[in-house]
Amino acid sequence: MSRNEGEVTTAVATGSAALSAADRCDRCGAQAYLKVELLSGGELLFCAHHAREHGDALKAVAATVIDESHRLADTGSSTSDEER
């Protein structure tokens, strides 16, 4: 079985796959807007800031990326910069 490195599927989550406010960034603890399912079988959660910072490296190890950063447009002005 060959592994297709570099092929990443990006999806917008719907229904039960959606991230909730309880899902936190594995790097800083802010609300997670990106879920990365790894080729190795694990998963990582990232806020939008850390998803952008580590984006290139994540593409190399991701099987699937669920990106809900579009929800940031719906956040109020009281949302901290760390969560954006």
XYZ file of C-alpha atoms in Angstrom, residues 74-84:
11
model
C -19.219 35.545 13.188
C -17.288 36.355 16.393
C -18.066 39.474 18.371
C -15.719 42.330 19.136
C -15.058 40.896 22.601
C -13.241 37.874 21.124
C -9.557 38.036 22.018
C -6.930 38.313 19.280
C -5.553 34.921 20.384
C -8.833 33.259 19.376
C -8.883 34.934 15.949
